[in-house]
XYZ file of C-alpha atoms in Angstrom:
711
model
C -16.282 17.930 25.350
C -18.544 18.004 22.341
C -18.652 14.876 20.234
C -18.873 14.492 16.445
C -21.902 12.851 14.959
C -21.263 9.676 12.937
C -21.335 10.625 9.279
C -23.300 9.100 6.424
C -21.215 10.602 3.662
C -21.805 10.318 -0.082
C -19.134 8.219 -1.677
C -17.568 8.382 -5.087
C -19.988 6.807 -7.556
C -19.707 5.671 -11.110
C -23.367 5.427 -12.086
C -26.615 6.538 -10.554
C -27.596 9.469 -8.363
C -26.155 9.960 -4.914
C -28.381 10.388 -1.945
C -27.899 14.075 -1.286
C -26.718 15.823 1.832
C -24.840 14.900 4.983
C -25.782 14.544 8.584
C -25.613 17.665 10.715
C -22.503 17.860 12.828
C -21.665 19.408 16.120
C -18.751 21.806 16.084
C -16.036 20.396 18.343
C -15.174 22.566 21.296
C -12.640 22.392 24.083
C -10.232 19.483 24.242
C -10.517 17.099 21.317
C -10.246 13.329 21.560
C -7.251 12.310 19.378
C -8.991 9.044 18.501
C -12.051 10.672 16.928
C -12.675 12.438 13.610
C -14.393 15.834 13.632
C -16.260 17.479 10.772
C -16.042 21.062 9.548
C -18.811 23.632 9.500
C -18.119 24.500 5.869
C -15.248 25.732 3.715
C -14.472 28.744 5.916
C -14.054 26.431 8.903
C -11.843 24.078 6.882
C -9.652 26.964 5.680
C -9.334 28.261 9.229
C -8.066 24.807 10.297
C -5.554 24.348 7.470
C -4.258 27.910 7.615
C -3.898 27.789 11.379
C -1.984 24.489 11.367
C 0.204 25.582 8.435
C 1.145 28.924 10.008
C 1.909 27.176 13.284
C 4.372 24.926 11.435
C 5.944 27.923 9.724
C 6.267 29.756 13.032
C 7.965 26.748 14.607
C 10.096 25.500 11.713
C 9.968 28.029 8.916
C 8.395 25.460 6.562
C 5.625 22.880 6.352
C 7.915 19.863 6.512
C 9.326 20.019 10.039
C 12.898 20.782 8.899
C 14.706 22.757 11.604
C 15.978 25.928 9.904
C 16.891 27.701 13.136
C 20.515 26.496 13.240
C 21.425 28.058 9.916
C 21.097 24.978 7.715
C 18.516 24.272 5.089
C 17.691 20.848 6.479
C 18.867 21.206 10.059
C 18.972 18.409 12.576
C 15.286 17.536 12.686
C 13.585 16.522 9.478
C 10.305 15.148 10.731
C 7.267 14.897 8.519
C 5.326 17.940 9.686
C 3.365 18.078 6.439
C 2.608 14.407 6.066
C 2.197 13.658 9.742
C 3.479 10.134 9.212
C 6.151 8.230 11.042
C 5.350 4.739 9.907
C 7.223 4.242 6.657
C 4.745 1.622 5.410
C 3.581 1.731 1.817
C -0.239 1.713 2.068
C -0.838 -1.741 3.291
C -0.071 -3.640 0.039
C 3.194 -5.012 1.379
C 3.465 -8.494 2.826
C 3.338 -9.431 6.447
C 0.349 -11.507 7.434
C -3.111 -11.437 8.970
C -6.821 -11.909 8.462
C -8.905 -14.951 7.804
C -7.730 -17.751 5.500
C -7.695 -16.359 1.950
C -10.225 -17.322 -0.725
C -12.204 -19.873 1.277
C -12.563 -21.313 4.743
C -9.858 -23.906 4.134
C -7.293 -21.441 2.875
C -6.576 -23.794 -0.036
C -6.062 -21.014 -2.593
C -9.160 -21.802 -4.651
C -12.308 -19.820 -5.295
C -15.136 -21.613 -3.531
C -17.031 -23.878 -5.935
C -14.624 -23.196 -8.807
C -11.572 -24.990 -10.217
C -9.249 -21.980 -10.350
C -7.300 -19.805 -7.970
C -7.925 -16.126 -7.528
C -5.703 -13.437 -6.084
C -4.148 -14.443 -2.771
C -6.118 -12.049 -0.569
C -6.295 -11.423 3.146
C -10.044 -11.865 3.636
C -12.421 -14.200 1.818
C -14.762 -12.206 -0.421
C -12.666 -9.028 -0.266
C -10.724 -8.665 -3.517
C -7.433 -6.800 -3.773
C -6.078 -5.234 -6.971
C -3.266 -7.064 -8.725
C -1.406 -7.252 -12.038
C -3.427 -10.323 -13.090
C -7.055 -11.405 -12.655
C -9.032 -14.432 -13.792
C -12.527 -15.862 -13.606
C -11.436 -19.304 -14.813
C -12.185 -18.575 -18.470
C -10.529 -15.201 -18.979
C -7.196 -13.848 -17.798
C -6.573 -10.115 -17.662
C -2.914 -9.240 -17.221
C -0.990 -5.977 -17.154
C 2.446 -6.065 -18.773
C 4.549 -3.926 -21.137
C 2.284 -0.941 -20.529
C -0.746 -2.800 -21.904
C -3.809 -4.672 -20.699
C -3.862 -8.174 -22.235
C -6.922 -10.413 -22.610
C -6.097 -14.153 -22.737
C -8.892 -16.633 -23.440
C -8.346 -19.845 -21.436
C -11.745 -21.417 -22.062
C -10.474 -23.675 -24.869
C -7.842 -26.361 -25.292
C -5.001 -23.824 -25.333
C -4.724 -20.220 -24.141
C -5.209 -17.578 -26.825
C -4.298 -13.913 -26.734
C -7.486 -12.213 -27.910
C -6.421 -8.593 -27.579
C -4.088 -6.021 -26.039
C -4.924 -2.446 -25.123
C -2.313 0.317 -24.829
C -3.024 2.433 -21.774
C -0.635 5.330 -22.197
C 2.936 6.470 -22.587
C 5.390 5.509 -19.826
C 2.763 3.546 -17.945
C 4.523 0.654 -16.225
C 2.580 0.192 -13.007
C -1.075 -0.782 -12.937
C -3.303 -2.938 -10.752
C -6.540 -4.528 -11.911
C -10.020 -5.196 -10.610
C -12.313 -7.258 -12.874
C -16.097 -7.502 -12.610
C -18.174 -9.041 -15.391
C -17.413 -7.059 -18.593
C -15.647 -4.190 -16.867
C -12.084 -3.770 -15.652
C -10.920 -1.028 -13.330
C -7.215 -0.237 -13.489
C -5.502 1.730 -10.753
C -2.324 3.495 -11.838
C 0.330 5.425 -9.936
C 1.902 7.978 -12.237
C 3.171 11.580 -12.534
C 1.787 14.559 -14.437
C 4.770 14.865 -16.786
C 4.096 11.302 -18.060
C 0.891 12.518 -19.680
C 0.443 13.625 -23.252
C -0.631 12.166 -26.581
C -0.048 8.484 -27.075
C -0.865 6.023 -29.826
C -4.291 4.510 -29.964
C -7.804 5.292 -31.030
C -8.838 8.981 -30.990
C -10.845 8.494 -27.794
C -7.670 7.335 -26.011
C -5.677 10.558 -26.420
C -3.928 11.747 -23.277
C -4.673 14.914 -21.331
C -2.245 17.587 -20.159
C -2.826 17.432 -16.421
C -0.645 20.414 -15.647
C -3.141 22.475 -17.608
C -5.678 21.610 -14.901
C -3.554 20.889 -11.812
C -1.234 23.845 -12.466
C 2.221 24.106 -14.078
C 3.933 23.751 -10.694
C 2.225 20.475 -9.782
C 4.814 17.694 -9.729
C 3.388 15.353 -7.097
C 1.905 11.941 -7.742
C -1.233 11.299 -9.758
C -3.673 8.421 -9.299
C -5.317 7.422 -12.565
C -8.423 5.241 -12.538
C -9.179 3.643 -15.908
C -12.514 2.033 -16.729
C -12.169 -0.490 -19.571
C -14.925 -2.245 -21.476
C -13.696 -5.838 -22.016
C -16.904 -7.251 -23.517
C -15.195 -7.498 -26.924
C -11.640 -8.707 -26.238
C -10.490 -7.954 -29.791
C -11.556 -4.325 -29.333
C -11.221 -3.486 -25.678
C -11.723 0.221 -25.112
C -11.247 2.802 -22.397
C -14.644 4.124 -21.369
C -13.465 6.754 -18.905
C -10.408 8.058 -17.087
C -10.302 9.774 -13.737
C -7.053 11.533 -12.804
C -6.717 12.499 -9.135
C -4.037 14.766 -7.692
C -2.651 12.347 -5.135
C -0.968 9.012 -4.517
C -2.773 5.679 -4.514
C -2.563 4.116 -1.032
C -4.591 0.941 -1.532
C -7.970 -0.411 -2.634
C -10.444 -3.215 -1.920
C -13.479 -4.538 -3.784
C -16.575 -6.366 -2.517
C -19.283 -7.540 -4.952
C -18.193 -5.211 -7.755
C -17.848 -2.094 -5.579
C -14.291 -0.853 -5.068
C -13.097 1.382 -2.238
C -10.063 3.361 -3.349
C -7.877 5.192 -0.838
C -5.884 8.172 -2.172
C -3.490 10.459 -0.286
C -3.095 14.038 -1.575
C -0.675 16.805 -0.593
C -1.466 20.524 -0.469
C -0.713 22.016 -3.873
C 0.021 25.329 -5.522
C 1.518 26.950 -2.408
C 4.517 28.898 -3.716
C 6.473 29.056 -0.479
C 10.059 30.300 -0.278
C 13.099 28.992 1.569
C 15.257 31.208 3.812
C 18.181 31.054 1.384
C 16.012 32.910 -1.160
C 16.112 35.914 1.185
C 19.763 35.555 2.186
C 21.988 38.432 0.923
C 25.125 36.544 -0.063
C 26.837 39.664 -1.471
C 26.399 41.533 1.841
C 27.642 38.472 3.691
C 30.877 38.450 1.664
C 31.336 42.206 2.003
C 30.823 41.915 5.782
C 33.723 39.522 6.168
C 31.967 36.160 5.888
C 32.291 35.257 9.579
C 30.275 32.538 11.301
C 28.684 35.077 13.607
C 27.599 37.249 10.669
C 26.242 34.199 8.868
C 24.127 33.186 11.864
C 22.773 36.717 12.226
C 21.955 37.089 8.544
C 20.424 33.607 8.439
C 18.038 34.511 11.256
C 17.049 37.644 9.348
C 16.410 35.591 6.193
C 14.474 33.005 8.202
C 12.260 35.716 9.702
C 11.625 37.194 6.243
C 10.717 33.779 4.808
C 8.277 33.207 7.661
C 6.530 36.505 6.967
C 6.360 35.739 3.239
C 5.164 32.147 3.685
C 2.466 33.048 6.199
C 1.173 35.622 3.703
C 1.018 32.832 1.061
C -0.934 30.660 3.508
C -3.313 33.524 4.320
C -4.015 33.950 0.590
C -4.626 30.221 -0.009
C -7.983 28.848 -1.128
C -9.780 25.533 -0.912
C -8.118 24.501 -4.180
C -4.750 24.549 -2.394
C -5.819 22.137 0.363
C -8.193 19.655 -1.266
C -7.324 17.328 -4.184
C -8.388 18.200 -7.693
C -9.529 15.790 -10.403
C -9.737 15.644 -14.188
C -12.301 13.273 -15.692
C -12.389 12.090 -19.300
C -15.695 10.579 -20.398
C -14.988 8.585 -23.562
C -18.243 6.623 -23.677
C -19.524 8.578 -26.694
C -16.256 8.448 -28.623
C -15.311 12.113 -28.277
C -13.606 12.920 -24.992
C -15.686 15.098 -22.678
C -13.405 16.624 -20.033
C -14.538 17.937 -16.664
C -12.472 19.075 -13.707
C -12.943 20.277 -10.151
C -12.248 19.679 -6.477
C -12.708 16.031 -5.554
C -14.078 16.530 -2.032
C -16.736 18.852 -0.679
C -15.783 20.771 2.465
C -18.696 19.198 4.335
C -17.317 15.742 3.514
C -13.885 16.321 5.046
C -12.887 15.638 8.661
C -9.840 16.029 10.874
C -8.602 13.955 13.817
C -8.569 15.346 17.332
C -4.767 15.307 17.173
C -2.869 16.980 14.337
C -2.009 14.251 11.837
C -0.733 16.240 8.882
C -2.086 18.478 6.143
C -2.328 15.691 3.587
C -5.861 14.684 2.642
C -6.803 11.020 2.776
C -9.736 10.284 0.464
C -11.826 7.124 0.862
C -13.635 6.802 -2.465
C -16.283 4.400 -3.762
C -16.255 3.113 -7.342
C -19.082 0.952 -8.668
C -17.851 -1.120 -11.623
C -21.343 -1.236 -13.091
C -21.144 2.346 -14.375
C -18.911 5.214 -15.489
C -16.476 7.142 -13.315
C -18.246 10.175 -11.877
C -16.487 12.211 -9.153
C -19.583 13.126 -7.146
C -18.094 13.164 -3.657
C -16.050 11.201 -1.165
C -14.973 10.941 2.448
C -11.880 12.986 3.282
C -9.649 13.100 6.354
C -6.749 15.448 7.101
C -4.381 12.630 7.923
C -1.562 10.854 6.158
C -2.964 7.316 6.253
C -0.555 4.509 5.444
C -2.245 1.186 6.137
C -5.558 -0.114 4.774
C -7.428 -3.247 5.838
C -10.973 -4.335 4.988
C -13.456 -7.010 5.947
C -16.646 -7.464 3.913
C -18.436 -5.005 6.190
C -15.839 -2.429 7.219
C -12.741 -0.645 5.968
C -10.053 0.544 8.384
C -7.398 3.170 7.690
C -4.474 3.489 10.120
C -1.999 6.330 10.501
C 0.972 6.913 12.797
C 1.373 10.687 13.232
C 4.798 12.229 13.377
C 6.042 12.538 16.944
C 8.552 15.421 17.309
C 9.859 13.771 20.502
C 11.430 11.092 18.294
C 13.894 13.757 17.141
C 14.374 15.486 20.496
C 17.190 14.011 22.618
C 15.847 15.940 25.620
C 12.349 14.430 25.374
C 11.179 12.261 28.257
C 10.638 8.536 27.816
C 6.880 9.050 28.249
C 6.832 11.327 25.196
C 8.868 9.160 22.860
C 6.512 6.262 22.277
C 4.324 6.241 19.176
C 0.581 5.914 18.738
C -1.307 4.591 15.731
C -4.815 5.915 15.125
C -7.313 3.686 13.333
C -10.422 5.019 11.572
C -13.331 2.699 10.764
C -15.698 3.115 7.805
C -18.854 1.074 7.204
C -18.843 -0.087 3.546
C -22.035 -2.169 3.487
C -23.888 0.516 1.517
C -22.900 0.163 -2.151
C -23.332 3.883 -2.773
C -21.533 5.439 0.154
C -18.901 4.966 2.828
C -19.876 5.890 6.376
C -17.361 6.953 8.997
C -18.415 5.289 12.249
C -15.602 5.254 14.817
C -11.916 5.731 15.601
C -9.458 4.278 18.094
C -5.774 3.963 18.864
C -3.113 1.427 19.761
C 0.386 1.772 21.096
C 3.203 1.650 18.498
C 3.151 1.336 14.718
C 1.858 -1.323 12.297
C 3.847 -3.499 9.917
C 1.219 -3.585 7.151
C -2.416 -4.434 6.409
C -1.886 -7.854 7.972
C -1.421 -6.286 11.392
C -5.214 -5.772 11.508
C -7.923 -8.427 11.517
C -11.642 -8.174 12.249
C -13.244 -11.157 14.018
C -16.763 -11.369 15.449
C -17.057 -7.593 15.408
C -13.752 -6.888 17.176
C -10.551 -5.611 15.568
C -7.297 -7.327 16.541
C -4.164 -5.227 15.993
C -0.484 -6.237 16.218
C 1.957 -3.355 16.763
C 5.556 -2.577 17.735
C 6.639 0.309 19.946
C 9.939 1.745 21.174
C 11.269 4.897 22.801
C 12.295 6.985 19.818
C 14.623 4.900 17.672
C 16.118 2.956 20.593
C 15.714 -0.670 19.516
C 16.713 -1.869 22.973
C 13.339 -0.580 24.231
C 11.335 -2.194 21.414
C 8.513 -4.632 22.146
C 5.333 -5.742 20.407
C 1.681 -5.976 21.390
C -1.585 -7.578 20.342
C -4.542 -5.328 21.168
C -8.280 -5.866 20.750
C -10.550 -2.913 19.892
C -14.338 -2.936 20.159
C -16.658 -0.246 18.849
C -18.559 1.633 21.520
C -20.449 4.541 19.999
C -18.037 6.567 17.888
C -14.919 5.139 19.550
C -12.917 1.962 19.099
C -12.187 1.171 22.743
C -9.294 -1.089 23.698
C -10.832 -3.963 25.626
C -7.758 -6.189 25.856
C -4.015 -6.209 25.223
C -0.989 -8.442 25.680
C 2.554 -7.075 25.384
C 6.116 -8.153 25.880
C 6.432 -9.924 22.518
C 9.906 -9.816 20.981
C 11.727 -7.534 23.419
C 14.394 -5.546 21.474
C 12.871 -6.843 18.189
C 10.279 -5.756 15.650
C 7.383 -7.591 14.048
C 8.333 -9.155 10.711
C 5.125 -11.098 10.063
C 1.725 -11.666 11.646
C -1.312 -13.774 10.889
C -4.688 -13.970 12.625
C -6.729 -17.109 11.952
C -9.984 -17.448 13.819
C -9.343 -16.768 17.512
C -5.588 -17.336 17.194
C -2.791 -14.968 16.292
C 0.719 -15.822 15.099
C 3.369 -13.118 15.454
C 6.950 -13.295 14.130
C 9.583 -10.895 15.478
C 13.258 -10.816 14.569
C 16.669 -9.404 15.393
C 18.957 -12.442 15.748
C 16.534 -15.352 15.959
C 12.937 -15.790 14.886
C 10.492 -16.107 17.770
C 7.155 -17.377 16.471
C 4.583 -16.461 19.118
C 1.155 -18.049 19.356
C -1.421 -15.670 20.832
C -4.769 -16.898 22.160
C -7.452 -14.270 21.478
C -10.435 -16.492 22.270
C -11.193 -14.168 25.195
C -10.820 -10.760 23.483
C -10.644 -9.006 26.845
C -7.706 -11.155 27.928
C -5.428 -12.083 25.005
C -2.479 -14.166 26.164
C 0.795 -15.399 24.681
C 0.292 -19.156 24.672
C 3.632 -20.346 23.259
C 6.910 -19.402 21.623
C 9.312 -21.035 19.173
C 12.824 -19.632 18.601
C 14.640 -20.555 15.396
C 17.274 -18.824 13.205
C 16.057 -16.483 10.475
C 12.464 -15.273 10.218
C 9.213 -15.733 8.311
C 7.845 -12.639 6.584
C 4.696 -14.373 5.352
C 2.617 -17.116 7.009
C -0.032 -19.061 5.108
C -2.424 -21.763 6.397
C -1.793 -24.990 4.457
C -3.999 -27.425 6.339
C -5.482 -27.961 9.754
C -3.071 -26.515 12.355
C -0.322 -26.101 9.730
C 1.376 -22.851 8.684
C 3.862 -22.383 5.862
C 6.334 -19.571 6.414
C 8.119 -17.708 3.615
C 11.158 -15.820 4.841
C 14.912 -15.768 5.210
C 17.229 -18.383 6.676
C 19.774 -17.174 9.183
C 22.533 -18.028 11.620
C 22.299 -18.048 15.411
C 24.194 -14.734 15.358
C 21.493 -13.093 13.244
C 23.205 -13.111 9.837
C 20.586 -13.505 7.131
C 21.040 -16.165 4.463
C 18.902 -17.266 1.506
C 15.155 -17.692 1.082
C 13.603 -20.279 3.380
C 10.294 -22.157 3.501
C 9.252 -23.470 6.920
C 6.348 -25.744 7.870
C 4.982 -25.142 11.371
C 2.695 -27.348 13.454
C 0.514 -25.077 15.632
C -1.896 -27.737 16.905
C -0.607 -27.132 20.429
C -0.661 -23.406 21.164
C 1.829 -23.832 23.972
C 4.389 -25.717 21.886
C 4.530 -24.594 18.230
C 6.926 -26.747 16.232
C 8.942 -26.377 13.056
C 8.328 -29.674 11.267
C 10.323 -29.072 8.080
C 12.293 -26.381 6.308
C 14.128 -25.931 3.042
C 16.552 -23.202 1.988
C 16.686 -21.891 -1.559
C 19.487 -20.070 -3.302
C 22.374 -18.139 -1.820
C 22.808 -15.261 0.577
C 21.486 -12.940 -2.135
C 18.211 -14.786 -2.537
C 15.064 -12.701 -2.935
C 11.368 -13.164 -3.623
C 8.573 -10.675 -4.226
C 6.497 -12.857 -1.879
C 8.606 -11.554 1.026
C 6.772 -8.218 0.835
C 3.754 -8.876 -1.403
C 1.506 -11.800 -0.487
C -0.108 -11.696 -3.941
C 3.077 -13.214 -5.363
C 2.431 -16.391 -3.330
C 0.181 -19.238 -4.546
C -1.202 -22.057 -2.433
C -3.232 -24.758 -4.206
C -4.464 -26.962 -1.397
C -5.991 -29.631 -3.651
C -2.520 -30.854 -4.609
C -0.489 -29.339 -1.760
C 1.371 -26.995 -4.157
C 3.065 -23.821 -2.958
C 4.490 -21.592 -5.661
C 6.417 -18.329 -5.565
C 8.883 -16.325 -7.679
C 12.535 -16.667 -6.651
C 15.835 -15.228 -7.770
C 19.407 -15.367 -6.502
C 22.978 -14.851 -7.557
C 26.010 -17.046 -6.827
C 29.740 -17.346 -7.530
C 31.482 -20.557 -8.564
C 35.026 -21.594 -7.555
C 36.474 -19.477 -10.372
C 34.508 -16.416 -9.225
C 32.178 -16.775 -12.171
C 28.830 -15.159 -11.382
C 25.455 -16.618 -12.325
C 21.977 -15.294 -11.739
C 18.951 -17.592 -11.517
C 15.302 -16.737 -11.356
C 11.925 -18.277 -12.078
C 8.710 -19.491 -10.489
C 9.361 -22.448 -8.208
C 6.783 -24.984 -7.066
C 7.006 -27.042 -3.868
C 4.925 -29.931 -2.645
C 4.152 -29.430 1.044
C 3.199 -32.385 3.238
C 3.102 -32.762 7.001
C 4.849 -36.122 6.897
C 7.012 -35.900 3.768
C 8.139 -32.302 4.206
C 8.772 -29.657 1.540
C 9.933 -30.982 -1.839
C 10.722 -29.094 -5.040
C 8.287 -30.054 -7.804
C 9.866 -27.988 -10.559
C 10.499 -24.520 -11.862
C 9.091 -22.415 -14.666
C 11.199 -20.164 -16.850
C 10.047 -17.729 -19.505
C 11.946 -17.207 -22.765
C 14.095 -14.112 -23.163
C 12.269 -11.382 -25.056
C 13.246 -10.455 -28.573
C 13.728 -6.711 -28.990
C 13.537 -4.754 -32.241
C 16.276 -2.307 -31.317
C 19.190 -2.779 -28.947
C 20.593 0.162 -27.042
C 23.659 -1.629 -25.636
C 25.874 -3.504 -28.104
C 28.322 -4.632 -25.409
C 25.941 -6.226 -22.900
C 23.032 -6.829 -25.228
C 19.376 -6.048 -24.590
C 17.886 -9.443 -23.905
C 17.209 -10.302 -20.299
C 15.747 -13.082 -18.238
C 12.188 -11.973 -17.474
C 11.112 -11.843 -13.851
C 8.142 -14.091 -13.113
C 5.716 -12.314 -10.799
C 2.489 -14.304 -10.398
C 1.165 -17.859 -10.553
C -2.478 -18.908 -10.874
C -4.140 -22.309 -11.262
C -6.900 -23.023 -13.780
C -8.002 -26.627 -14.063
C -4.954 -28.845 -14.506
C -2.571 -26.061 -15.439
C -0.510 -23.399 -13.684
C -0.233 -20.060 -15.481
C 2.785 -17.886 -14.713
C 3.022 -14.197 -15.604
C 6.018 -12.087 -16.515
C 6.392 -8.826 -18.409
C 7.062 -10.870 -21.556
C 4.088 -13.210 -21.568
C 2.018 -15.935 -19.969
C 3.060 -19.577 -19.771
C 0.816 -22.563 -19.066
C 2.485 -25.508 -17.280
C 1.199 -28.873 -16.151
C -0.061 -28.736 -12.572
C 1.416 -32.150 -11.780
C 5.089 -31.446 -12.587
C 5.259 -27.863 -13.986
C 6.323 -29.095 -17.420
C 5.769 -26.631 -20.272
C 2.414 -26.752 -22.046
C 1.712 -23.451 -23.860
C 3.337 -20.045 -24.284
C 1.563 -16.735 -25.002
C 3.874 -13.820 -25.794
C 2.657 -10.292 -25.226
C 3.239 -7.738 -27.985
C 5.596 -4.836 -27.385
C 3.930 -1.507 -26.760
C-alpha cells in the first residue's frame, strides 16, 4: 500500500509572506489505512473524490445525509450523519470534562507564573484558550451586550475606558489578547449581517452576496481589533468563513483556529418534489400505489441529484471566505476559496464531506487568507500541547442503525490527527491514529513525554449494557500514531463523565447510578493499569488539582439509586493510587441546581494562594407554600484538606436598567447570570452581561462596580 508523505503545509497567516509550495505526495493506491490522511493530486483529483462519495451516498440513500428514503418516508428509519460523518455529539472540545497538565503553572494554583493575577482556566500551561474575558493584570477585555469592553484595572479602582460595538445581533464571541491586539472569534449566521451603527469602517457586509443567496449555514467571523487606544478601539480587519467554529488555541501570540464547513450551493431535490400527488389521488390512493409511485419519485430524484453532483465545482466543496481590510479606513473587500486543493487531505476511511480547516492566525499582523490545512472529516474534538495540535473525529457507523449488524460491526472508532504547530507560520500534518470508542471532550486527550493518552467509551450500538471505557496510549511512529498500551474495563455499563491526566496519572469518572472514580497508573505507557477505584453517589464532571495529591470535583450529588440532586463539590485525596478517598463534600442548592462549570472549565476559578475555589451557581426551590424562588450568583469556597469546604461568600450583580420594556406584566429586569471570575491582586472580578464587579479576595465583599453600556 502506498503511503502519504508528511505534509509541510502553508498555514493561514496574518502578516508576512508564506513559504511557497507543498511537499510532493504519493497518490494512494490499493487499500487505504483508515488512520492516515492522504493528499490529492490537484483539484481534479479532489473533485473525483467528493463526487464519487456524494453519488455513492445518493445511490444508497437518495440524499447526502444518510436518511433512508427507501421505505416511502422522507426521513425513514435511519437518519445517520452521512454528510457530516460524525457520531460523537461533542461540541468541538470546548465543553468541560477534564484532562491535561495542571492549568496555568506547575502547581495548578490558578495564577500566571510570576504574576499576581489569574488567567483563563486552561488545560495546558502556556496554551491559551479563547474566552469571554481576558486580562494581563492591568487590562481586562470582556465581551458582553454585543460589545468589546476595555476596563483599566491598573489604578485604585477599575475604570471602563471604552466599548466597541461589533455588529448587529452578535451575542457570542470569544477573545484572544496579545499585546495591543485582540482576536475575536464569533459564531454567527449570514442573515445576521448588514449595516450596523459605528464608524464608517465598521459597516457590515452582505455575505449572501458572496456565499450565495441559498447559503444559510453557519459563519465563523474572525475580528482583529486594535486596542492600543482604549477610548478609540477599532476593528482593523474582518474575516468571514463559510463554516462553524470548532475550537481554537493560542501559543505565544499565534492562534490555531479550527473551522468545520459543509458543502454549499448544491441544489438537490427531495423525492417528494417528483411525486405526482394528483395521479396518486386519481389512482385510488392505495398503499401499494403510494409505494410504487414513491420508488419512481426516489429514482427520479437520484438521477437529478447525481446530475447536480456531476456539475459541481470546487466552490461547492471547499469553504469560501470574505475578508474586509479596514486598516486604511475604507473597507477593501476580497473573497475566494479558503483552501487550495493541494492543501486538502482525506482519511483512509470515509469520514464525511465536511471540510475541517486548521488555520493559523498570527496576532502581530492583519488577517490574510493565504492558505490552510484542510481535511475531509467532521472533526469534533480539539486538544493542543505547546508543540502539537490534535483533532479527533468519530465517523458515522451505519451499523449503529442496523438491527441486523453483528456485534463486531457495532463498536465505534475515533480517529485522531496530529499537527505540528511549532512553526509560527504553518501547521504541519505529521501522523494519525485511532482508539476504540468515542471521546467526551478535549480533556479526554493529554500529551505527556511525547505520548498521547486518550480516554474513551465504547458500546455495541446504543446498548448501554455493553458500555465500557478505556485509557489508551498512542506513540508516533512515522506517519502513524500507534497504540502501544491500553487498559479497559472501566465503568462497565457506564459512560465517562469526567477525566483528568496529571503527570503519569489519570483520573477517570464514570456514572450511571454511582460515581466510580478510577485512578489509572500510566507511568509505564506500554502497560497502563487501573490502580484504584472509589464508588460514591453522584458524579464529578470536572476535576481540578488543588494541592499535592488533592483533587476538587465539581459535579452533581445523587442517591444510591442514581437519582441526581443538586450541585456538589468533592475533595479527593489521591495520594494512594490504590485507595482514593473522598475527604469532604458539600452540596449546593436544590435538585434543579446548575453551573456553567459543569460543561465549561473556563467558568471555574482556583486561586491556590488563598485556597479559593469560585464558580457560578444557580438553582430554583419551592417553599412550604409552593412559592418559587430562583437564586444565582458567583460563589466562593475555601478548600482545605483538614477543614473541608466552606462557603466564603457570594457575589451578586445589580439588575440592569432597561430603556424600554417589552413586557408590562412580568417586567424586563432580570437577575444577571455571572459567568466568569478572575483574581487581580487582592480583588476578585466577576463578569456578567451587565458589568464587572470587583470584590475583596478575603471575603468577597463588594468593592467596585463597572456597568457596561447597552448596545
